[in-house]
PDB file of C-alpha atoms in Angstrom:
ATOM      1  CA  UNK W   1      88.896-111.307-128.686  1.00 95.00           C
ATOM      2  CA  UNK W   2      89.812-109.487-125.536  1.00 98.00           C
ATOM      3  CA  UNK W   3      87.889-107.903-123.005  1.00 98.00           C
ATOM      4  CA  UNK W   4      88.736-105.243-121.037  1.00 98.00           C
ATOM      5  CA  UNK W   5      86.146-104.551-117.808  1.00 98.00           C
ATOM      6  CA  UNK W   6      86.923-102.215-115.389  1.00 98.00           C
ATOM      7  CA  UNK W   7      85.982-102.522-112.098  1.00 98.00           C
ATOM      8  CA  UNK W   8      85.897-106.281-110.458  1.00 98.00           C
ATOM      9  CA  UNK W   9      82.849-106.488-108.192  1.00 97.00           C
ATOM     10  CA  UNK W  10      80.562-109.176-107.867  1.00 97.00           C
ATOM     11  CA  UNK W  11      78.595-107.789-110.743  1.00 97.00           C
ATOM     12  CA  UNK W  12      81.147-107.295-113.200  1.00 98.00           C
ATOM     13  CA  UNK W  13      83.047-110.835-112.023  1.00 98.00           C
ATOM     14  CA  UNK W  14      79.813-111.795-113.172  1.00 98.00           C
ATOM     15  CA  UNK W  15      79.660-110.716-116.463  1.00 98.00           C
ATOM     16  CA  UNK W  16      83.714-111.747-116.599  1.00 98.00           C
ATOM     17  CA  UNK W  17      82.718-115.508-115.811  1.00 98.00           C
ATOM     18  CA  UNK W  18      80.208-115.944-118.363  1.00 98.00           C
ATOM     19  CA  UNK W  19      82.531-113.695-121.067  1.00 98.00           C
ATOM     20  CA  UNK W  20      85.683-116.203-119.837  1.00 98.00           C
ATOM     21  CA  UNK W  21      83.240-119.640-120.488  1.00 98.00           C
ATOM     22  CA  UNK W  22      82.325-118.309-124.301  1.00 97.00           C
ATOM     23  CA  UNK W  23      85.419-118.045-125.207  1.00 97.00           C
ATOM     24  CA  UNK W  24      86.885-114.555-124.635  1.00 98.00           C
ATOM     25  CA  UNK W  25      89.827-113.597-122.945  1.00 98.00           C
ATOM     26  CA  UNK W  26      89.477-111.276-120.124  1.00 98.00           C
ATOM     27  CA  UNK W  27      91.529-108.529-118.049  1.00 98.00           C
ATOM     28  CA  UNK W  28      89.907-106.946-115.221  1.00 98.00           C
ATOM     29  CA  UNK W  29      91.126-102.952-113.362  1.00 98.00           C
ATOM     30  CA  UNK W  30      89.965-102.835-109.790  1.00 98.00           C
ATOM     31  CA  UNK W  31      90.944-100.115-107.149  1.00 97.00           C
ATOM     32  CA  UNK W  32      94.207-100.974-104.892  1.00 96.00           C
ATOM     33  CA  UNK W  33      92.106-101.492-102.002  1.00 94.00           C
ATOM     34  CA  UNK W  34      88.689-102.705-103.606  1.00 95.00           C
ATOM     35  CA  UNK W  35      85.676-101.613-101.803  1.00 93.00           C
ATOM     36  CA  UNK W  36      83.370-105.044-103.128  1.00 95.00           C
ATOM     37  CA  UNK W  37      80.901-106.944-100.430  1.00 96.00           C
ATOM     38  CA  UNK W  38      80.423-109.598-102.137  1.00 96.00           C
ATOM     39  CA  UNK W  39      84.085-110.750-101.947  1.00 97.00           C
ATOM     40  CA  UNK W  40      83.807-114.580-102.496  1.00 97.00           C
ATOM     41  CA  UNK W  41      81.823-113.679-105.577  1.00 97.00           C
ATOM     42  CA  UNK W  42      84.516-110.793-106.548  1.00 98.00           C
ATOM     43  CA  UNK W  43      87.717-111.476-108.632  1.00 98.00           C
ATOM     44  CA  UNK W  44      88.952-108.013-107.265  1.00 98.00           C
ATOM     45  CA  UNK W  45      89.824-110.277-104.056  1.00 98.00           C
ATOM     46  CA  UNK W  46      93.234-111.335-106.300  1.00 98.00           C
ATOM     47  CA  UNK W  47      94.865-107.936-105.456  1.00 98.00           C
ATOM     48  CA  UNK W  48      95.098-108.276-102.163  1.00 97.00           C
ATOM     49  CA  UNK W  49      94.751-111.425-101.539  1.00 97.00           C
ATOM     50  CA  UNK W  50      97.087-112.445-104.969  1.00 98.00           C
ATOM     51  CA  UNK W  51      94.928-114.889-106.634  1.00 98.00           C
ATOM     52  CA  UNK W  52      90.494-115.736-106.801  1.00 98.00           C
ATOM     53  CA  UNK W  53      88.514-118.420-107.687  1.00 98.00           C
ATOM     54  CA  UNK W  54      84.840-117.672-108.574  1.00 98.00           C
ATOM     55  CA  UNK W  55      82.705-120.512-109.765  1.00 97.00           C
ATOM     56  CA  UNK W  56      86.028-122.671-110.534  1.00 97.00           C
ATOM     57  CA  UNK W  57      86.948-119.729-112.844  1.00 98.00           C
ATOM     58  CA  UNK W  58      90.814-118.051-111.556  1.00 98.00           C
ATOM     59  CA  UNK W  59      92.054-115.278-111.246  1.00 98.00           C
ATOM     60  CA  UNK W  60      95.324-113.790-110.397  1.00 98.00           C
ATOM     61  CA  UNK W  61      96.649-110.357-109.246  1.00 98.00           C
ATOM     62  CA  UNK W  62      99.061-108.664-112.158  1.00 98.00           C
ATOM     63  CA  UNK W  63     101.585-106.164-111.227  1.00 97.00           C
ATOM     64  CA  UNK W  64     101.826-104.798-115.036  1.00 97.00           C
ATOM     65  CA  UNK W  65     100.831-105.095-118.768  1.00 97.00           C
ATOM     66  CA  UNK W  66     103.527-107.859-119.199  1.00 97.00           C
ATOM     67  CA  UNK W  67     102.439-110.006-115.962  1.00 98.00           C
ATOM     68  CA  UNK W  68      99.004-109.556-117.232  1.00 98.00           C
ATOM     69  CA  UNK W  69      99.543-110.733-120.765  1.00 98.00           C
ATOM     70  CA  UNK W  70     101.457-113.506-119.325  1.00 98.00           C
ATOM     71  CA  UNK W  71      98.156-114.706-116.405  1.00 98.00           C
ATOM     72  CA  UNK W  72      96.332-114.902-120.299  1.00 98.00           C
ATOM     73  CA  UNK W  73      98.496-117.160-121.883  1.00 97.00           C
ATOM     74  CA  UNK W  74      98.036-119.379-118.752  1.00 97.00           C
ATOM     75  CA  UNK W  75      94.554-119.234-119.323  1.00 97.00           C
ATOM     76  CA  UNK W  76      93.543-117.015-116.497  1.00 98.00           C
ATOM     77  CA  UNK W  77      91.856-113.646-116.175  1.00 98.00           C
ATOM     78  CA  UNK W  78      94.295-111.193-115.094  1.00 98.00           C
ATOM     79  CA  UNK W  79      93.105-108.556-112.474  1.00 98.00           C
ATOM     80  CA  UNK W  80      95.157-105.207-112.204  1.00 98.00           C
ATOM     81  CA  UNK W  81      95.172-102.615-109.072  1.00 98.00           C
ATOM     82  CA  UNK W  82      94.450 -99.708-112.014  1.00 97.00           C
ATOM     83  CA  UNK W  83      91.819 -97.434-111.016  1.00 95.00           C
ATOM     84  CA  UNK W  84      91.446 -95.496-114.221  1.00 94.00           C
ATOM     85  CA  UNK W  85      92.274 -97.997-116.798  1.00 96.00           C
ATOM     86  CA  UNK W  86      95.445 -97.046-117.786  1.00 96.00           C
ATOM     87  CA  UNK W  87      96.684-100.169-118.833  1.00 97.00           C
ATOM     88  CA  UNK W  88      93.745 -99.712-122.160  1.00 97.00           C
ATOM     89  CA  UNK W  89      96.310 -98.028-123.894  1.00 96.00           C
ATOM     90  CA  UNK W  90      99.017-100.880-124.344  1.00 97.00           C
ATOM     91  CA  UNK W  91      96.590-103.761-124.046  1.00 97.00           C
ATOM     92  CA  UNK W  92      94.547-102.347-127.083  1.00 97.00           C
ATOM     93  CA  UNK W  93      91.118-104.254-126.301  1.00 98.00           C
ATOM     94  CA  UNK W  94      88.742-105.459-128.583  1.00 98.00           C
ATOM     95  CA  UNK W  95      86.247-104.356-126.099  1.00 98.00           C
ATOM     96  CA  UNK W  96      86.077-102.138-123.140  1.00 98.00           C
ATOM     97  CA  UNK W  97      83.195-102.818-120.483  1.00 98.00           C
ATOM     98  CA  UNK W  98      82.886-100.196-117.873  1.00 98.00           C
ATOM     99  CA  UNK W  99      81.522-102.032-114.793  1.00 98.00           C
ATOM    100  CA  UNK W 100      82.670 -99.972-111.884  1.00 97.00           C
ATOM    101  CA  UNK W 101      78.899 -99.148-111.516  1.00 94.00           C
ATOM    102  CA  UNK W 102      79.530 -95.350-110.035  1.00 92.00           C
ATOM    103  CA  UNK W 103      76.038 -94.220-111.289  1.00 92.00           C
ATOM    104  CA  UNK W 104      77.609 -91.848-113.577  1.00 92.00           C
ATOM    105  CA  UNK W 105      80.583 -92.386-116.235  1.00 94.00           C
ATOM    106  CA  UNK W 106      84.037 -91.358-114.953  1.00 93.00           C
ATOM    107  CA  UNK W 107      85.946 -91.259-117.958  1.00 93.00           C
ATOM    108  CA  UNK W 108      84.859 -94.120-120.302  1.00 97.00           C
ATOM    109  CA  UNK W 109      84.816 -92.711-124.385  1.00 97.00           C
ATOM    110  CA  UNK W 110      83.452 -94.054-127.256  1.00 96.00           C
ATOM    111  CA  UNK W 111      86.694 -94.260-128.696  1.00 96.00           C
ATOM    112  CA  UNK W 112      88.639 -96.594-126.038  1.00 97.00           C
ATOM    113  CA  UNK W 113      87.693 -99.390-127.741  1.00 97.00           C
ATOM    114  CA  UNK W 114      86.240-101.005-131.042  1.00 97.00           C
ATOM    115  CA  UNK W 115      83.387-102.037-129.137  1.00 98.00           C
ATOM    116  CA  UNK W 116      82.364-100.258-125.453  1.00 98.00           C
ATOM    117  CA  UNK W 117      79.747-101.186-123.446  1.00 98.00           C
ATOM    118  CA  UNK W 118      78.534 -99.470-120.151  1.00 98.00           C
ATOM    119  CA  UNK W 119      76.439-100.980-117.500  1.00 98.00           C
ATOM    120  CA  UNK W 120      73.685 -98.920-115.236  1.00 96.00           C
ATOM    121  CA  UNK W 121      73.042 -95.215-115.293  1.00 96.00           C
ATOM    122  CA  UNK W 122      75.718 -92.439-116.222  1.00 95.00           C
ATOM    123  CA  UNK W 123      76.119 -93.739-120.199  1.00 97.00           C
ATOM    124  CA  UNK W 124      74.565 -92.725-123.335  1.00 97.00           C
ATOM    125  CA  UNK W 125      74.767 -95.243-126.275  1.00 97.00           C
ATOM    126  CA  UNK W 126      76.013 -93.669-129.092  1.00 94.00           C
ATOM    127  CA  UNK W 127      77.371 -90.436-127.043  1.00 96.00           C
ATOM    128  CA  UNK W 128      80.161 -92.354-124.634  1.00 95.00           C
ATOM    129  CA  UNK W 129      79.668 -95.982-125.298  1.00 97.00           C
ATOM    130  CA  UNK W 130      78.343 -98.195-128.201  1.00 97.00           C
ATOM    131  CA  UNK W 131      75.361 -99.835-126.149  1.00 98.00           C
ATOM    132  CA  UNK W 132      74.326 -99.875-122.176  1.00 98.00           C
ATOM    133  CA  UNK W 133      73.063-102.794-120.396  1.00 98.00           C
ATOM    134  CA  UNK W 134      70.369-102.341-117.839  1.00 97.00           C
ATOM    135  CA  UNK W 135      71.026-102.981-114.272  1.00 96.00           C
ATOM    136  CA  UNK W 136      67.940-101.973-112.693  1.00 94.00           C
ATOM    137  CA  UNK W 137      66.043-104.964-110.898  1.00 92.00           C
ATOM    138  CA  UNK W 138      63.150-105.190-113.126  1.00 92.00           C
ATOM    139  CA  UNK W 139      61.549-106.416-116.497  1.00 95.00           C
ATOM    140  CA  UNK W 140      63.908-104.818-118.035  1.00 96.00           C
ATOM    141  CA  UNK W 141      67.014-106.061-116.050  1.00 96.00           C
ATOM    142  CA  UNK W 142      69.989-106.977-118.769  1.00 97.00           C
ATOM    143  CA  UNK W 143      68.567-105.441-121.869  1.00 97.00           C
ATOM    144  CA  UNK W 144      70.745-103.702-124.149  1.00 98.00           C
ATOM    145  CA  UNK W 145      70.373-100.273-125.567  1.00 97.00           C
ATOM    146  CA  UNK W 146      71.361 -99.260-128.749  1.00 97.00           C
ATOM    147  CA  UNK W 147      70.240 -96.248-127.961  1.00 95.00           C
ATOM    148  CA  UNK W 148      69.498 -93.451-124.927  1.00 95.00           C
ATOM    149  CA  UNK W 149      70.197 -94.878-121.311  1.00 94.00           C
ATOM    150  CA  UNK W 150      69.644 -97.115-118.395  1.00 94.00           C
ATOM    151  CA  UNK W 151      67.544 -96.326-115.580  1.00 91.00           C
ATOM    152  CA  UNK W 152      67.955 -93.423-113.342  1.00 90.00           C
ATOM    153  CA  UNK W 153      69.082 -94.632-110.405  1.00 83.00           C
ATOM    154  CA  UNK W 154      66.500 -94.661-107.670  1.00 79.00           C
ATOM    155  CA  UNK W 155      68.814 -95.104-104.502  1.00 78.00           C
ATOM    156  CA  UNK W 156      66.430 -97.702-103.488  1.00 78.00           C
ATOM    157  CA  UNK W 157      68.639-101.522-103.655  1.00 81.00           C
ATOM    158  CA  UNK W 158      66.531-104.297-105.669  1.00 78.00           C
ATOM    159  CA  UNK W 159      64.056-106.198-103.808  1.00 83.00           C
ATOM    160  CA  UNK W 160      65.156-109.940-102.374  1.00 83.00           C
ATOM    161  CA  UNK W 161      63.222-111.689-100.566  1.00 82.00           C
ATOM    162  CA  UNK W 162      60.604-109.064 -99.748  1.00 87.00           C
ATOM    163  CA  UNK W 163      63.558-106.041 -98.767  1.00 84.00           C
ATOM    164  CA  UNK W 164      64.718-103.789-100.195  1.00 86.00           C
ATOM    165  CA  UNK W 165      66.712-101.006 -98.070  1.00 90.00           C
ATOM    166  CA  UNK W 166      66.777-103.226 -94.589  1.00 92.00           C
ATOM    167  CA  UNK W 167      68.651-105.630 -96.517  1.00 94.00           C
ATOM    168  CA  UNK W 168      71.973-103.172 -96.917  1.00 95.00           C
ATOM    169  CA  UNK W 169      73.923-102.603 -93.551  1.00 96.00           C
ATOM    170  CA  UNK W 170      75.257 -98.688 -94.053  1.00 97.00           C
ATOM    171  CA  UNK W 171      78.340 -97.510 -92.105  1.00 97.00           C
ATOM    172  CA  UNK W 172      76.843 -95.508 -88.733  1.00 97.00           C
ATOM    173  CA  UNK W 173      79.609 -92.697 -89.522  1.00 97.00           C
ATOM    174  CA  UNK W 174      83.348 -92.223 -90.639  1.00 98.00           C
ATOM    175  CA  UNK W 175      86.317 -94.329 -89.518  1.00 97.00           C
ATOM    176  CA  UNK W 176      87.568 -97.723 -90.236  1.00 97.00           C
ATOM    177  CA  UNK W 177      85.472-100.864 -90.591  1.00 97.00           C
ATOM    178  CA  UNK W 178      85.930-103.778 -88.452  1.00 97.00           C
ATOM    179  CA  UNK W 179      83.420-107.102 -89.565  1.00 96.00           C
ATOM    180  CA  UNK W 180      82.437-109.214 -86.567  1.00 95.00           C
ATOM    181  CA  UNK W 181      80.434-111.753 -88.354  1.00 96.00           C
ATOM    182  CA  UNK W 182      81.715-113.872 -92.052  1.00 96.00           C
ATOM    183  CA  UNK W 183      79.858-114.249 -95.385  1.00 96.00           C
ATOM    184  CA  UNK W 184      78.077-117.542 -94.829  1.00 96.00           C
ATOM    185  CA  UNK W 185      76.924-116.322 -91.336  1.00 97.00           C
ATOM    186  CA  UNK W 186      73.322-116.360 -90.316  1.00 96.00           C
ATOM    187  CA  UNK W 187      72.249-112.917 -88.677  1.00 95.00           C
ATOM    188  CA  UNK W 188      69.177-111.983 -86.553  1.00 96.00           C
ATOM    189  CA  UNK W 189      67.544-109.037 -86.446  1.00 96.00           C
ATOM    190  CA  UNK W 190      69.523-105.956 -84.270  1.00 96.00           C
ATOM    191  CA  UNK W 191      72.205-108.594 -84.596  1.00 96.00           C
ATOM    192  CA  UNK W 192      75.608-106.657 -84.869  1.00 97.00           C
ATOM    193  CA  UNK W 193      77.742-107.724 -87.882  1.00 97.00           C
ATOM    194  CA  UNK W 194      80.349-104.755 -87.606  1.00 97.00           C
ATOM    195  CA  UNK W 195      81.803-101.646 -86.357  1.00 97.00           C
ATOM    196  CA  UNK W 196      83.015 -98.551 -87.301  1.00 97.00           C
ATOM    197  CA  UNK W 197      85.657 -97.425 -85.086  1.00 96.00           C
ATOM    198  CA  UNK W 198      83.520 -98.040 -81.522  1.00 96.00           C
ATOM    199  CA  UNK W 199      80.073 -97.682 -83.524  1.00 97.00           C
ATOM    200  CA  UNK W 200      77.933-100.990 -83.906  1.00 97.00           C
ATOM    201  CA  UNK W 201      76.890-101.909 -87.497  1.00 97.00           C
ATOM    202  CA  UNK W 202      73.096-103.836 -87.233  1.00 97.00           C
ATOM    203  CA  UNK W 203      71.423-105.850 -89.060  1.00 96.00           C
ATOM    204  CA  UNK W 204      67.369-104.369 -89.564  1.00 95.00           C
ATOM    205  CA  UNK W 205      66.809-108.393 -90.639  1.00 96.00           C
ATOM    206  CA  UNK W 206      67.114-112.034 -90.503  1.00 96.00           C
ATOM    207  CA  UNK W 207      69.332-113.528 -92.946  1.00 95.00           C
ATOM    208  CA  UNK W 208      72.436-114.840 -94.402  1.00 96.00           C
ATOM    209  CA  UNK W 209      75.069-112.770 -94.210  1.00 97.00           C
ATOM    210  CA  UNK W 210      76.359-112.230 -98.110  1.00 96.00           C
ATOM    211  CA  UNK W 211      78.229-110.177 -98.138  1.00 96.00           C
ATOM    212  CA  UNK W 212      80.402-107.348 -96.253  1.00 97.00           C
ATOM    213  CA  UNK W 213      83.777-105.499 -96.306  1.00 96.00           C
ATOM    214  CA  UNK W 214      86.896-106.807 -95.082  1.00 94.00           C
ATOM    215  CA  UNK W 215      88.599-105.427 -92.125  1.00 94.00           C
ATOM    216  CA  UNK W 216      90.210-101.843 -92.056  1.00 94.00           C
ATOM    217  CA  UNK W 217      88.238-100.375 -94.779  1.00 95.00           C
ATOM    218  CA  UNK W 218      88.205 -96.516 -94.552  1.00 96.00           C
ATOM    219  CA  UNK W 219      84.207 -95.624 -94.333  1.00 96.00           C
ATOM    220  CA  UNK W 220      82.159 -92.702 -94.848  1.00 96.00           C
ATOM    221  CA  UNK W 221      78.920 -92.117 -93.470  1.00 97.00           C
ATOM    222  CA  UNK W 222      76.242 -94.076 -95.075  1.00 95.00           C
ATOM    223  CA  UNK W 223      78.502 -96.027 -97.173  1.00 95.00           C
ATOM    224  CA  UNK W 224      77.643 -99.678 -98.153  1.00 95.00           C
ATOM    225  CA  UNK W 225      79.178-102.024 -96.147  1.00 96.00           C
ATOM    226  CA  UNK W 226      77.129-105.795 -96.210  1.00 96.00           C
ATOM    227  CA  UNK W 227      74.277-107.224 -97.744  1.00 95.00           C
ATOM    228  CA  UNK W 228      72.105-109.790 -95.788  1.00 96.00           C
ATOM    229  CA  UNK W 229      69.868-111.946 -97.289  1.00 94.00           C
ATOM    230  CA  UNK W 230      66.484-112.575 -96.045  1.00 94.00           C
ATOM    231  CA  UNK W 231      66.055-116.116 -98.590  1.00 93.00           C
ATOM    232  CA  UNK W 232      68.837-117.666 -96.376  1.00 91.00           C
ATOM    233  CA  UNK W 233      70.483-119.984 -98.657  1.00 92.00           C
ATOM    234  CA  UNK W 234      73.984-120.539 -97.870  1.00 93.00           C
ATOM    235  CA  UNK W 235      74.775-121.299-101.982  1.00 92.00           C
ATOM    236  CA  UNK W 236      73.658-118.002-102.615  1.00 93.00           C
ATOM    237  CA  UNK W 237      76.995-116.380-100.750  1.00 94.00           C
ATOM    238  CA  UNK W 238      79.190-118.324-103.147  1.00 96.00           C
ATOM    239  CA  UNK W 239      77.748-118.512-106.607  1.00 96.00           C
ATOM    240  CA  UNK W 240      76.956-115.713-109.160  1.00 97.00           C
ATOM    241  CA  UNK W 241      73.371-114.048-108.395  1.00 95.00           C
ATOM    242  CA  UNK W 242      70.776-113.998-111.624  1.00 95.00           C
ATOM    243  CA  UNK W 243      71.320-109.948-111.931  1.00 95.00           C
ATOM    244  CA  UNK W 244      75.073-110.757-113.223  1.00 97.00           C
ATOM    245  CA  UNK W 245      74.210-113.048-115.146  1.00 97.00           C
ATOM    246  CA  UNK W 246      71.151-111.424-116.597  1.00 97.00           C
ATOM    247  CA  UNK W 247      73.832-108.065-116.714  1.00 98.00           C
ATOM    248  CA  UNK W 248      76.329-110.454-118.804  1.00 98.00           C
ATOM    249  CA  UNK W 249      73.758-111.810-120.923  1.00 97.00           C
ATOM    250  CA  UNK W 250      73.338-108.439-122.288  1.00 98.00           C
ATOM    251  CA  UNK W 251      76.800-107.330-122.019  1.00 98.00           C
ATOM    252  CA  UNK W 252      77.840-110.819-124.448  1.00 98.00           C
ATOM    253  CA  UNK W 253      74.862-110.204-126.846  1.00 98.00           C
ATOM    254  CA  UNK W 254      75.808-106.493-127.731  1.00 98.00           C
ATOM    255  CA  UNK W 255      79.604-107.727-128.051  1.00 98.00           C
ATOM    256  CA  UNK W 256      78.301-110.430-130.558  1.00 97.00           C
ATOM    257  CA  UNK W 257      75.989-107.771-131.953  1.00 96.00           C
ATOM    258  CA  UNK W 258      78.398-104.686-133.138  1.00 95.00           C
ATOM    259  CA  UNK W 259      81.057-107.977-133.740  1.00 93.00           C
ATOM    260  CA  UNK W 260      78.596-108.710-136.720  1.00 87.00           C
ATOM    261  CA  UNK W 261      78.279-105.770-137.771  1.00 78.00           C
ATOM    262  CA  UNK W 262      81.589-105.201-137.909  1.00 81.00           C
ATOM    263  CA  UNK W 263      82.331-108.048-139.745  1.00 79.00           C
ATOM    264  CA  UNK W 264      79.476-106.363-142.596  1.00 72.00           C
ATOM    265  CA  UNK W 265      81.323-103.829-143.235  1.00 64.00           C
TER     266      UNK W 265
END
């Protein structure tokens, strides 16, 4: 069965890695320059870097359809600079999984796919996808809905460790992003991890460093750009957190799910 996901961040490399170790084969569409934080979690680090391990998993950057099909038979996940998906149409999925997490759907249909599955606010089960898997930090965190939607997004980040907001560095203003500290780096409070153009990027805590974007990133005001860690465990930088895989776990049961059904009728 194949697996289409669009988008290629750390959450939907999640739900790739545990979709890859069941037994699926997977393709992945990323932006040409992706925007992800958590890069050495992120398979959308093969486009421009060519090739990505995550958890032992690998992943390598496709140019086309053919390339792609080719990084399958080798038993890899293909990962293709395609921001809208295009490539849907000749690789016919089984199943489509939009992951680009935008807080609203930009273009995914019920119809794309035997079998689609959105993840976080913006879907509708039933209306533009089959079923939608929570994202929301929470007791409800990975559930699948047959039915209605995910949480509204609050525009408050999860709470780790204790934080919530402080733990996000935002960029100061427009320009181009320049990272002065590595994932894997511990930062102290007022510590500064990056710049925009001449403007300083702090920290507001103490903790590991888990994430940020790579160098030369065009900003925007306010825009996400690093993700510290107030547990400070160094393991956590380079391993799949528990909301992707609680995200996959609902992602792979409403695959299996409408699969079964499927097969019923």
């Amino acid at each position: 069965m194949l697996v289409l996901i669009k988008g290629a961040g750390d959450l939907a490399s999640g739900v790739a890695c545990r979709l890859y170790r069941s037994g699926f084969s997977v393709v992945m569409t990323d932006l040409p320059q992706p925007t992800a934080i958590r890069r050495t979690v992120s398979f959308s680090e093969a486009i421009p870097k060519g090739s990505m391990q995550v958890e032992g998993i690998s992943a390598c950057r496709a140019k086309d359809v053919s390339e792609a099909r080719r990084i399958l038979e080798a038993g890899q996940i293909p990962v293709l600079a395609d921001e809208k998906a295009e490539c849907r149409e000749a690789l016919r999925p089984d199943v489509v999984v939009d992951a680009i997490l935008a807080k609203q759907n930009l273009g995914t249909r019920l119809t794309d796919a035997p079998i689609v599955i959105g993840l976080g606010p913006g879907f509708t089960a039933g209306v533009d996808c089959h079923a939608v898997v929570e994202t929301m930090r929470g007791h409800t965190l990975g559930r699948a809905y047959y039915q209605g939607s995910a949480i509204e997004n609050t525009g408050i980040p999860g709470n780790i460790g204790g934080f919530t907001i402080e733990r996000i560095l935002r960029a100061p203003c427009a320009g181009t992003f320049r990272a002065v500290h590595a994932i894997g780096d511990l930062i102290e409070a007022n510590d500064i991890c990056a710049y925009v153009d001449e403007e300083p990027v702090r920290s507001a805590i103490r903790g590991t460093l888990r994430g940020i974007l790579p160098d030369g990133t065009p900003v925007y005001a306010g825009m996400k750009s690093g993700d510290v860690d107030p547990r400070c465990k160094l393991e956590h930088c380079f391993t799949v957190s528990d909301k992707a895989l609680s995200i996959a776990g609902g992602v792979l049961e409403a695959i299996l799910y409408f699969s079964k059904k499927q097969e019923g009728n």
